[in-house]
Amino acid sequence: MFYRAHVLVEMTSSSVALGAAQVKEQLEREIARAGLGNEVKVLETGSFGAALPSPFVVVYPDNVIYAPVSVRDVRRIVEEHLLKGRVVRELLFAGERGGGVATFIPPSPLKKEKRVVLRNSGLIDPLNIEEYIARDGYLALAKVLTEMTPEEVIEVVKRSGLQGRGGAGFPTGLKWEFTRKAEGEEKYIVCNADEGEPGTFKDRLILEGDPHSVLEAMAIAGYAVGANQGYIYVRAEYPQSIRHLEVAIAQAKERGLLGERILGTSFSFDVKIRRGAGAYVCGEETALLESIEGKRGEPRVKPPYPPQKGLWGKPTVINNVETLANIPPIILNGPDWFRSIGTPTCPGTKVFTLTGNVNNLGLVEVPMGITLRELVFEIGGGIRGGHGLKLVQTGGPSGGTMTPDLLDVPMAFDTLPRYNSALGSGALTVIDDTHCIVDIVKNFAEFFLHESCGKCTPCRVGGKRIVDILERISAGAGSPEDLEKLRYLGQHMKATAFCGLGQAAPNPLLRCLEFFREEFEVHVREKCCPQGVCTMRPKPQPKKTVRV
Amino acid sequence: MAKTLREVAEKAQAVSLVTVTIDGREVRVPEGVTILEACRMEGIHVPTLCYLEGLSAWGGCRICMVEVEGQPNLVASCVTPVREGMKIWTSSKKVREARKTNLELLLSNHPLDCQLCDRNGSCELQELAYQFGVREIRFQGERKVYEVDQSSPSVKRDPNRCILCGRCVRTCREIQTVCAIDFANRGFDTVISPSLGLPLGESVCVNCGQCILACPTGALSEVSHVEMVWEAINDPEKFVILQTAPAIRVSIGEPFGLPPGTVTTGKMVAAFRRLGFDRVFDTNFAADLTIIEEGHEFIARLKQGGKLPLITSCSPGWIKFMEHFYPELMENVSTCKSPQQMFGAVAKTYYAQKLGIDPKDMVVVSIMPCTAKKFECQRDEMCASGFRDVDFSLTTREAARMLKEKGIDLKEMPEEDFDDPLGISTGAAAVFGATGGVMEAALRSVYEILTGKTLERLDFYSVRGMDGVKEATVDINGMEVHVAVAHGLGNARKVLDQVKAGRSKYHFIEIMACPGGCIGGGGQPIPTNLEIRMKRIEAIYQVDRSLPLRKSHENPAVQRLYEEFLGEPNGERAHHLLHTHYVPRERM
Ligand SMILES: Cc1cc2nc3c(=O)[nH]c(=O)nc-3n(C[C@H](O)[C@H](O)[C@H](O)COP(=O)(O)O)c2cc1C
Ligand code: SF4
Ligand code: SF4
Ligand code: SF4
Ligand code: SF4
Ligand code: FES
Ligand code: FES
């Protein structure tokens, strides 16, 4: 059974005292009453790594937080949000009430901000192509079609040093070159707008605020590699992005900027929209291709990689939204301009989304190489409530875990791996020191268990056993050997999982086991949770038989 | 895609070689093969679970992990192609630990009650746990508990024993193109399930049982008729008749340790006689009968301009497939019942009369290579005498188990003959067990009936063998008769789509649901793989060659049956008893 949405209800001792159990019951009743029983699932969650008023309710994957929620509010959340897709603004967590989730952080006084991919967002009307054109829109496309050979385009992108912003940081120019050189009549350009990482919403902002920049970049990529068809795989929970894209595609076609014989040249390029299947792993490039082909969203065997055999077995470029949005400015301003931003080995900017226990929540585009200290304490305005910093999770649960000792490491694709961390998609979840490390790690592990596609043993069962052990520890039933088992399973999963999801899943666990060793030890030796978060009481396991 | 060893060998000839080092030994292997294949060529059988020869490699179980120098993670050998200069380690500490851990993880969500399991003794999971020396399961936790799906007349699904290797799914999709089952849910909740979560019995599953052969564990097995058969044998009121299918005599030796391809006809008869059946007869008798009926049906359609091509009807998996996916070809399919059903109909009428037994006291049991036969014998139409033509249908595996329960070792049996008269048969009936056999048998008779001449060369080699689709052209009285043979439903689809599109030149088509025909049926001993299939086929032709009569119309018992009871082939009585009809079914 696939669920379109999950509603997470905070179930901690403090929230239960404030009526969380009743809220959950009422949610289940209302969801059933609205006929959404097969589409929406109610889950319990622990504390969420954020100082939210209790009890809070999170609608996932929309990432909308309602807090605090009372039984009276439940019907409106179900009828408005879950049934009609309209966020109930009055009930939103105060920190998000302003512009919804996608808020810009006010420009920092230190002028750290540098807008390249967000150059138009918020400044132009995304539903009016004229405004995009007025800001040099489609000029880069015109330039490549009339003045440059495909090889020259690829050369420029290669020289710019642009690396994929979808998480892996693969050099974009090389990817295009491989695809251009791959044999095949038909080739495809796919834009990855699945944006499944919790706490990230940069791609949505670009698609909603500046859809043409992505379309223009796809056409340029098409010209460069010899593709005439593009697909944008958009997360199904982004109806607004889809609408803006639809309008933008229609307008671009009307003006001959997409479709047959673009700008009177012999080059044709069309773009189709595909809705995401609603699973995190569908953001993985080969699972995404399977999903576009109408199959179960499960990663493919690699090699062959998409540039050799991608969509329907044809050579395919897959690029993230943010990666693509960099392309038109690179073409217009040249690779040297791009290289002047960021670090020598990792040029350009990065959009970061700050969530969690910082004062300024939201999104900011800054040059690569910025430090976490600058991001959290200057741009983010420091930790909320005067607490200390426990850790920052970069790039979502599968990214890296940055402990306070790493605050001055420059943030870039090539630097973070040195600390067993990763830049990922740019989500930054700040967690303060009132949180329990076992609870934090358990939350991450549960996320992965929930998102595992189930194909391979180490992720499907190993991931489950990691959660089982963590639950045991937080229920006060852990033993010192459990810590060794966790480490072993984590490393095992990393070394043998089929795809990037399972390989990256144990990263936070492994890093935290090392850095917060003492806190884990206290849990298993003294059966005590220093932060008072773990229940330290065993919970009975229900046995049930399922018909399939 | 599907990679058989033969294809690998062909590749080896066509493609250049690369040098890799396996466990410190430098070897030259064809470019493009996987690490797993390279290791096998060097005699190292890297353990696998989700990999199965003939299916696409999938890489899910992570048992076949090996270490490649310079690569931070271990790699799955079944999906990783070799590269020049690769240094591969197949049993380093890291590799052994990783494999064992993945096995333990699978076992941590497994019932671990092998004694209660259908595959106790032939289970790949059990065997690996033994080989890896698993003595404890370090990672305990929640275990999934599922209801067993007993809705299908043929295939029982026990998801508790499933390790999610996907071999059944790929078999059903890639070999059979039925796509009755697939993965459902995600993560730890992943299960194999018929589409829409329906019970298997309500799905498009055609009961071929190929998924059972593919399954490494006890998650898939046949619906057992063993208890019912024991009960009938032990009931003094019942007259219990056994029929054994053409493909059993070349496979039932395997569970008793005889090499694949051993012909055991006489010993098999002796063994089943000792099991307590009142008569041990031969489905081959009915196979000869089928050729007479189907041959005359073909001749009639040929002469009177009836619907052509005529398509054979002896494989009940194929019949259900046709009802779901090609109902528009229903009139092309022969109306003849399968040999199993013809046998039952004749036993409960002609033979019952001969003996003076009330058919209600007669129990007909069949031993079949096939799980679909369980479904077939329960079809509403199959009641010629007013009672079920066939009461119970055992697979080869079930039959071997019954013998073992009683303590009969087939190897040690004397050679005995089938009982009279329903035990007499020809070589034409024997070849029914292999793909192309029905066609070959039909051609031997149709040719002689139409031309009145004696066929000199009885062996139609072009319809034999494991090629997916085979064709031949036979000159009969100056007319070119085009025939085709397909086995495995994916291959059948290729031929059927041509017929549907009106692009087929064929007059007569044989279709068997199972790859290799019945010798590769879903009820056959496990393992059944390409190599074993070929050995059984060889044995089938050995039986054919050894028989004095090799044409169905020369079977004296069948001739007597027409004289004494049936009248004319395709006549009224024959029609009532030996022919059937079909029902269109939903595609979903
Ligand atoms: C589990 C998993 C989830 C992913 N999700 C996304 C995603 O939501 N969006 C994205 O752009 N890339 C995602 N990726 C990365 C893609 O596989 C791929 O590397 C990327 O789309 C390539 O584009 P780029 O080179 O422009 O970064 C994910 C990878 C993994 C392993
Ligand atoms: S690692 Fe997890 S998500 Fe990736 S293929 Fe394996 S089960 Fe699926
Ligand atoms: S499937 Fe295999 S391991 Fe599992 S209980 Fe059956 S015989 Fe034992
Ligand atoms: S019995 Fe045949 S049709 Fe049915 S699920 Fe198995 S392979 Fe598919
Ligand atoms: S039923 Fe058998 S073949 Fe199918 S996935 Fe499970 S273990 Fe594998
Ligand atoms: S056999 Fe290679 S991963 Fe399963
Ligand atoms: S028809 Fe299934 S084995 Fe012969």
Short mmCIF file of N, CA and C in Angstrom, two decimals, chain A residues 232-352:
data_model
loop_
_atom_site.label_atom_id
_atom_site.label_comp_id
_atom_site.label_asym_id
_atom_site.label_seq_id
_atom_site.Cartn_x
_atom_site.Cartn_y
_atom_site.Cartn_z
N ILE A 232 10.65 16.56 -16.99
CA ILE A 232 10.87 17.07 -15.64
C ILE A 232 10.09 16.19 -14.68
N TYR A 233 10.81 15.57 -13.79
CA TYR A 233 10.17 14.66 -12.83
C TYR A 233 9.95 15.45 -11.54
N VAL A 234 8.71 15.87 -11.36
CA VAL A 234 8.41 16.77 -10.23
C VAL A 234 7.69 16.00 -9.13
N ARG A 235 8.13 16.24 -7.95
CA ARG A 235 7.48 15.69 -6.78
C ARG A 235 5.99 15.98 -6.83
N ALA A 236 5.18 14.94 -6.63
CA ALA A 236 3.73 15.09 -6.79
C ALA A 236 3.14 16.08 -5.79
N GLU A 237 3.85 16.28 -4.69
CA GLU A 237 3.33 17.18 -3.66
C GLU A 237 3.62 18.64 -4.00
N TYR A 238 4.12 18.90 -5.19
CA TYR A 238 4.41 20.28 -5.60
C TYR A 238 3.44 20.72 -6.70
N PRO A 239 2.14 20.78 -6.42
CA PRO A 239 1.19 21.12 -7.48
C PRO A 239 1.45 22.51 -8.06
N GLN A 240 1.92 23.41 -7.21
CA GLN A 240 2.19 24.77 -7.67
C GLN A 240 3.34 24.77 -8.68
N SER A 241 4.37 23.99 -8.38
CA SER A 241 5.50 23.91 -9.31
C SER A 241 5.03 23.36 -10.65
N ILE A 242 4.18 22.35 -10.58
CA ILE A 242 3.69 21.73 -11.81
C ILE A 242 2.88 22.73 -12.62
N ARG A 243 2.04 23.50 -11.91
CA ARG A 243 1.21 24.48 -12.61
C ARG A 243 2.10 25.53 -13.29
N HIS A 244 3.07 26.04 -12.54
CA HIS A 244 3.93 27.07 -13.13
C HIS A 244 4.72 26.53 -14.32
N LEU A 245 5.14 25.29 -14.21
CA LEU A 245 5.87 24.69 -15.32
C LEU A 245 4.97 24.55 -16.54
N GLU A 246 3.74 24.13 -16.31
CA GLU A 246 2.81 23.95 -17.43
C GLU A 246 2.60 25.26 -18.17
N VAL A 247 2.39 26.31 -17.38
CA VAL A 247 2.19 27.63 -18.00
C VAL A 247 3.45 28.03 -18.76
N ALA A 248 4.61 27.83 -18.11
CA ALA A 248 5.87 28.26 -18.73
C ALA A 248 6.12 27.50 -20.03
N ILE A 249 5.85 26.19 -20.03
CA ILE A 249 6.08 25.40 -21.24
C ILE A 249 5.18 25.91 -22.38
N ALA A 250 3.93 26.17 -22.03
CA ALA A 250 2.99 26.65 -23.05
C ALA A 250 3.45 27.98 -23.61
N GLN A 251 3.88 28.87 -22.72
CA GLN A 251 4.30 30.20 -23.20
C GLN A 251 5.58 30.10 -24.05
N ALA A 252 6.49 29.26 -23.63
CA ALA A 252 7.74 29.12 -24.38
C ALA A 252 7.46 28.54 -25.77
N LYS A 253 6.51 27.62 -25.83
CA LYS A 253 6.17 27.02 -27.13
C LYS A 253 5.53 28.05 -28.04
N GLU A 254 4.65 28.85 -27.44
CA GLU A 254 3.98 29.89 -28.22
C GLU A 254 4.99 30.81 -28.90
N ARG A 255 6.07 31.08 -28.19
CA ARG A 255 7.06 32.00 -28.74
C ARG A 255 8.18 31.29 -29.50
N GLY A 256 8.00 30.03 -29.72
CA GLY A 256 9.02 29.31 -30.49
C GLY A 256 10.32 29.10 -29.74
N LEU A 257 10.26 29.15 -28.40
CA LEU A 257 11.48 28.93 -27.61
C LEU A 257 11.59 27.49 -27.15
N LEU A 258 10.54 26.74 -27.39
CA LEU A 258 10.53 25.30 -27.19
C LEU A 258 9.71 24.73 -28.33
N GLY A 259 9.86 23.44 -28.59
CA GLY A 259 9.07 22.82 -29.65
C GLY A 259 9.88 22.66 -30.92
N GLU A 260 9.18 22.70 -32.06
CA GLU A 260 9.85 22.46 -33.34
C GLU A 260 10.70 23.66 -33.75
N ARG A 261 11.86 23.38 -34.27
CA ARG A 261 12.73 24.40 -34.89
C ARG A 261 12.80 25.68 -34.05
N ILE A 262 13.46 25.56 -32.93
CA ILE A 262 13.54 26.66 -31.98
C ILE A 262 14.27 27.85 -32.59
N LEU A 263 13.67 29.01 -32.46
CA LEU A 263 14.23 30.26 -32.98
C LEU A 263 14.62 30.15 -34.45
N GLY A 264 13.83 29.34 -35.17
CA GLY A 264 14.08 29.22 -36.60
C GLY A 264 15.29 28.37 -36.96
N THR A 265 15.94 27.76 -35.96
CA THR A 265 17.08 26.89 -36.27
C THR A 265 16.57 25.48 -36.56
N SER A 266 17.49 24.55 -36.81
CA SER A 266 17.06 23.19 -37.09
C SER A 266 16.88 22.38 -35.80
N PHE A 267 17.09 23.04 -34.65
CA PHE A 267 17.03 22.31 -33.38
C PHE A 267 15.62 22.33 -32.79
N SER A 268 15.13 21.14 -32.45
CA SER A 268 13.81 21.03 -31.82
C SER A 268 13.97 20.42 -30.44
N PHE A 269 13.17 20.91 -29.52
CA PHE A 269 13.24 20.36 -28.16
C PHE A 269 11.91 20.56 -27.45
N ASP A 270 11.44 19.46 -26.87
CA ASP A 270 10.16 19.53 -26.17
C ASP A 270 10.35 19.05 -24.74
N VAL A 271 9.50 19.52 -23.85
CA VAL A 271 9.62 19.12 -22.44
C VAL A 271 8.28 18.60 -21.95
N LYS A 272 8.32 17.46 -21.28
CA LYS A 272 7.10 16.90 -20.68
C LYS A 272 7.27 16.82 -19.16
N ILE A 273 6.16 16.92 -18.49
CA ILE A 273 6.20 16.86 -17.02
C ILE A 273 5.76 15.48 -16.56
N ARG A 274 6.50 14.94 -15.62
CA ARG A 274 6.08 13.67 -15.01
C ARG A 274 5.95 13.87 -13.51
N ARG A 275 4.85 13.38 -12.94
CA ARG A 275 4.67 13.50 -11.50
C ARG A 275 5.41 12.41 -10.75
N GLY A 276 6.03 12.78 -9.66
CA GLY A 276 6.77 11.82 -8.84
C GLY A 276 5.85 10.79 -8.22
N ALA A 277 6.46 9.65 -7.88
CA ALA A 277 5.68 8.56 -7.30
C ALA A 277 5.59 8.67 -5.78
N GLY A 278 6.22 9.69 -5.24
CA GLY A 278 6.03 9.95 -3.83
C GLY A 278 6.92 9.16 -2.90
N ALA A 279 8.02 8.63 -3.40
CA ALA A 279 8.94 7.93 -2.50
C ALA A 279 10.30 8.60 -2.60
N TYR A 280 10.99 8.68 -1.47
CA TYR A 280 12.27 9.35 -1.42
C TYR A 280 13.26 8.75 -2.42
N VAL A 281 13.26 7.41 -2.50
CA VAL A 281 14.26 6.75 -3.33
C VAL A 281 14.04 7.05 -4.81
N CYS A 282 12.84 7.50 -5.18
CA CYS A 282 12.58 7.87 -6.58
C CYS A 282 13.41 9.08 -7.00
N GLY A 283 14.03 9.77 -6.05
CA GLY A 283 14.95 10.85 -6.41
C GLY A 283 16.29 10.31 -6.88
N GLU A 284 16.58 9.07 -6.54
CA GLU A 284 17.80 8.44 -7.04
C GLU A 284 17.64 8.27 -8.54
N GLU A 285 18.67 8.63 -9.29
CA GLU A 285 18.46 8.83 -10.72
C GLU A 285 17.90 7.61 -11.46
N THR A 286 18.37 6.42 -11.12
CA THR A 286 17.88 5.27 -11.90
C THR A 286 16.49 4.83 -11.44
N ALA A 287 16.19 5.02 -10.15
CA ALA A 287 14.83 4.72 -9.68
C ALA A 287 13.86 5.69 -10.33
N LEU A 288 14.34 6.92 -10.51
CA LEU A 288 13.53 7.94 -11.16
C LEU A 288 13.22 7.54 -12.61
N LEU A 289 14.22 7.01 -13.29
CA LEU A 289 14.00 6.57 -14.68
C LEU A 289 12.97 5.44 -14.72
N GLU A 290 13.11 4.49 -13.79
CA GLU A 290 12.14 3.39 -13.72
C GLU A 290 10.74 3.97 -13.55
N SER A 291 10.64 4.94 -12.66
CA SER A 291 9.35 5.53 -12.35
C SER A 291 8.77 6.23 -13.59
N ILE A 292 9.61 6.97 -14.33
CA ILE A 292 9.11 7.62 -15.55
C ILE A 292 8.61 6.56 -16.54
N GLU A 293 9.31 5.43 -16.56
CA GLU A 293 8.91 4.36 -17.48
C GLU A 293 7.67 3.61 -16.99
N GLY A 294 7.15 4.03 -15.85
CA GLY A 294 5.91 3.44 -15.35
C GLY A 294 6.12 2.20 -14.52
N LYS A 295 7.37 1.96 -14.08
CA LYS A 295 7.62 0.78 -13.26
C LYS A 295 7.77 1.16 -11.79
N ARG A 296 7.95 0.13 -10.97
CA ARG A 296 8.16 0.37 -9.54
C ARG A 296 9.45 1.16 -9.35
N GLY A 297 9.40 2.20 -8.54
CA GLY A 297 10.55 3.07 -8.33
C GLY A 297 11.63 2.41 -7.52
N GLU A 298 12.46 1.65 -8.21
CA GLU A 298 13.50 0.86 -7.56
C GLU A 298 14.78 1.13 -8.33
N PRO A 299 15.90 1.35 -7.62
CA PRO A 299 17.13 1.67 -8.36
C PRO A 299 17.54 0.54 -9.31
N ARG A 300 18.23 0.96 -10.37
CA ARG A 300 18.74 -0.03 -11.33
C ARG A 300 20.17 -0.40 -11.00
N VAL A 301 20.59 -1.46 -11.63
CA VAL A 301 21.98 -1.87 -11.56
C VAL A 301 22.84 -0.85 -12.30
N LYS A 302 23.93 -0.40 -11.65
CA LYS A 302 24.88 0.51 -12.32
C LYS A 302 26.28 -0.11 -12.26
N PRO A 303 27.12 -0.11 -13.27
CA PRO A 303 26.82 0.34 -14.63
C PRO A 303 25.79 -0.58 -15.31
N PRO A 304 25.23 -0.18 -16.42
CA PRO A 304 25.45 1.06 -17.15
C PRO A 304 24.86 2.28 -16.45
N TYR A 305 25.54 3.40 -16.55
CA TYR A 305 25.05 4.65 -16.00
C TYR A 305 24.13 5.33 -17.01
N PRO A 306 23.28 6.26 -16.52
CA PRO A 306 22.32 6.89 -17.44
C PRO A 306 22.94 7.50 -18.69
N PRO A 307 24.12 8.14 -18.63
CA PRO A 307 24.66 8.66 -19.89
C PRO A 307 24.91 7.58 -20.94
N GLN A 308 25.08 6.31 -20.50
CA GLN A 308 25.20 5.23 -21.49
C GLN A 308 23.83 4.66 -21.83
N LYS A 309 23.11 4.28 -20.77
CA LYS A 309 21.78 3.68 -20.96
C LYS A 309 20.85 4.27 -19.91
N GLY A 310 20.00 5.16 -20.32
CA GLY A 310 19.14 5.82 -19.35
C GLY A 310 17.68 5.52 -19.58
N LEU A 311 16.94 6.58 -19.89
CA LEU A 311 15.51 6.43 -20.10
C LEU A 311 15.25 5.54 -21.32
N TRP A 312 14.45 4.53 -21.15
CA TRP A 312 14.16 3.55 -22.19
C TRP A 312 15.44 3.05 -22.89
N GLY A 313 16.48 2.94 -22.06
CA GLY A 313 17.73 2.39 -22.57
C GLY A 313 18.55 3.36 -23.41
N LYS A 314 18.09 4.61 -23.51
CA LYS A 314 18.79 5.58 -24.36
C LYS A 314 19.69 6.49 -23.51
N PRO A 315 20.77 6.99 -24.09
CA PRO A 315 21.66 7.89 -23.34
C PRO A 315 20.88 9.07 -22.76
N THR A 316 21.11 9.34 -21.48
CA THR A 316 20.29 10.33 -20.79
C THR A 316 21.11 11.16 -19.82
N VAL A 317 20.87 12.48 -19.85
CA VAL A 317 21.44 13.37 -18.84
C VAL A 317 20.39 13.54 -17.75
N ILE A 318 20.78 13.33 -16.50
CA ILE A 318 19.88 13.67 -15.40
C ILE A 318 20.56 14.74 -14.57
N ASN A 319 19.89 15.88 -14.46
CA ASN A 319 20.43 16.96 -13.65
C ASN A 319 19.38 17.48 -12.69
N ASN A 320 19.88 17.93 -11.58
CA ASN A 320 19.04 18.54 -10.56
C ASN A 320 18.58 19.93 -11.03
N VAL A 321 17.49 20.41 -10.47
CA VAL A 321 16.94 21.72 -10.81
C VAL A 321 17.98 22.83 -10.60
N GLU A 322 18.61 22.79 -9.43
CA GLU A 322 19.55 23.87 -9.11
C GLU A 322 20.76 23.84 -10.07
N THR A 323 21.22 22.64 -10.40
CA THR A 323 22.32 22.52 -11.36
C THR A 323 21.95 23.24 -12.65
N LEU A 324 20.75 22.92 -13.14
CA LEU A 324 20.32 23.46 -14.44
C LEU A 324 20.17 24.98 -14.37
N ALA A 325 19.66 25.48 -13.24
CA ALA A 325 19.42 26.92 -13.15
C ALA A 325 20.73 27.70 -13.25
N ASN A 326 21.87 27.04 -13.02
CA ASN A 326 23.18 27.69 -13.17
C ASN A 326 23.60 27.86 -14.62
N ILE A 327 23.00 27.06 -15.50
CA ILE A 327 23.51 26.98 -16.87
C ILE A 327 23.39 28.30 -17.65
N PRO A 328 22.19 28.90 -17.72
CA PRO A 328 22.10 30.12 -18.54
C PRO A 328 23.10 31.21 -18.12
N PRO A 329 23.24 31.51 -16.81
CA PRO A 329 24.24 32.53 -16.45
C PRO A 329 25.66 32.12 -16.83
N ILE A 330 25.97 30.84 -16.75
CA ILE A 330 27.33 30.41 -17.13
C ILE A 330 27.56 30.67 -18.61
N ILE A 331 26.55 30.36 -19.43
CA ILE A 331 26.70 30.59 -20.86
C ILE A 331 26.86 32.09 -21.14
N LEU A 332 26.05 32.90 -20.47
CA LEU A 332 26.07 34.33 -20.77
C LEU A 332 27.31 35.02 -20.20
N ASN A 333 27.70 34.65 -18.98
CA ASN A 333 28.80 35.38 -18.34
C ASN A 333 30.15 34.69 -18.48
N GLY A 334 30.12 33.47 -18.95
CA GLY A 334 31.39 32.77 -19.19
C GLY A 334 31.86 31.99 -17.97
N PRO A 335 32.68 30.96 -18.25
CA PRO A 335 33.14 30.09 -17.17
C PRO A 335 34.03 30.80 -16.14
N ASP A 336 34.76 31.81 -16.58
CA ASP A 336 35.66 32.46 -15.63
C ASP A 336 34.88 33.24 -14.58
N TRP A 337 33.81 33.85 -15.04
CA TRP A 337 32.94 34.53 -14.08
C TRP A 337 32.46 33.53 -13.02
N PHE A 338 32.04 32.34 -13.47
CA PHE A 338 31.52 31.35 -12.53
C PHE A 338 32.61 30.91 -11.55
N ARG A 339 33.79 30.74 -12.10
CA ARG A 339 34.91 30.30 -11.26
C ARG A 339 35.33 31.35 -10.24
N SER A 340 34.95 32.61 -10.50
CA SER A 340 35.32 33.66 -9.54
C SER A 340 34.47 33.59 -8.28
N ILE A 341 33.42 32.79 -8.32
CA ILE A 341 32.56 32.62 -7.14
C ILE A 341 32.94 31.30 -6.47
N GLY A 342 32.85 31.24 -5.16
CA GLY A 342 33.08 29.98 -4.47
C GLY A 342 34.55 29.67 -4.28
N THR A 343 34.88 28.37 -4.22
CA THR A 343 36.28 27.97 -3.99
C THR A 343 36.87 27.47 -5.31
N PRO A 344 38.20 27.44 -5.40
CA PRO A 344 38.82 26.99 -6.66
C PRO A 344 38.39 25.59 -7.07
N THR A 345 38.21 24.71 -6.10
CA THR A 345 37.86 23.33 -6.47
C THR A 345 36.36 23.11 -6.49
N CYS A 346 35.61 24.09 -6.02
CA CYS A 346 34.16 23.94 -6.01
C CYS A 346 33.52 25.31 -6.25
N PRO A 347 33.51 25.70 -7.52
CA PRO A 347 33.03 27.05 -7.83
C PRO A 347 31.52 27.19 -7.75
N GLY A 348 31.08 28.46 -7.69
CA GLY A 348 29.65 28.74 -7.74
C GLY A 348 29.06 28.96 -6.37
N THR A 349 27.74 28.98 -6.39
CA THR A 349 27.01 29.22 -5.14
C THR A 349 26.30 27.95 -4.72
N LYS A 350 25.72 28.01 -3.53
CA LYS A 350 24.88 26.89 -3.09
C LYS A 350 23.69 27.47 -2.34
N VAL A 351 22.53 26.89 -2.60
CA VAL A 351 21.36 27.30 -1.83
C VAL A 351 21.27 26.41 -0.60
N PHE A 352 21.24 27.02 0.55
CA PHE A 352 21.08 26.27 1.79
C PHE A 352 19.71 26.54 2.39
#
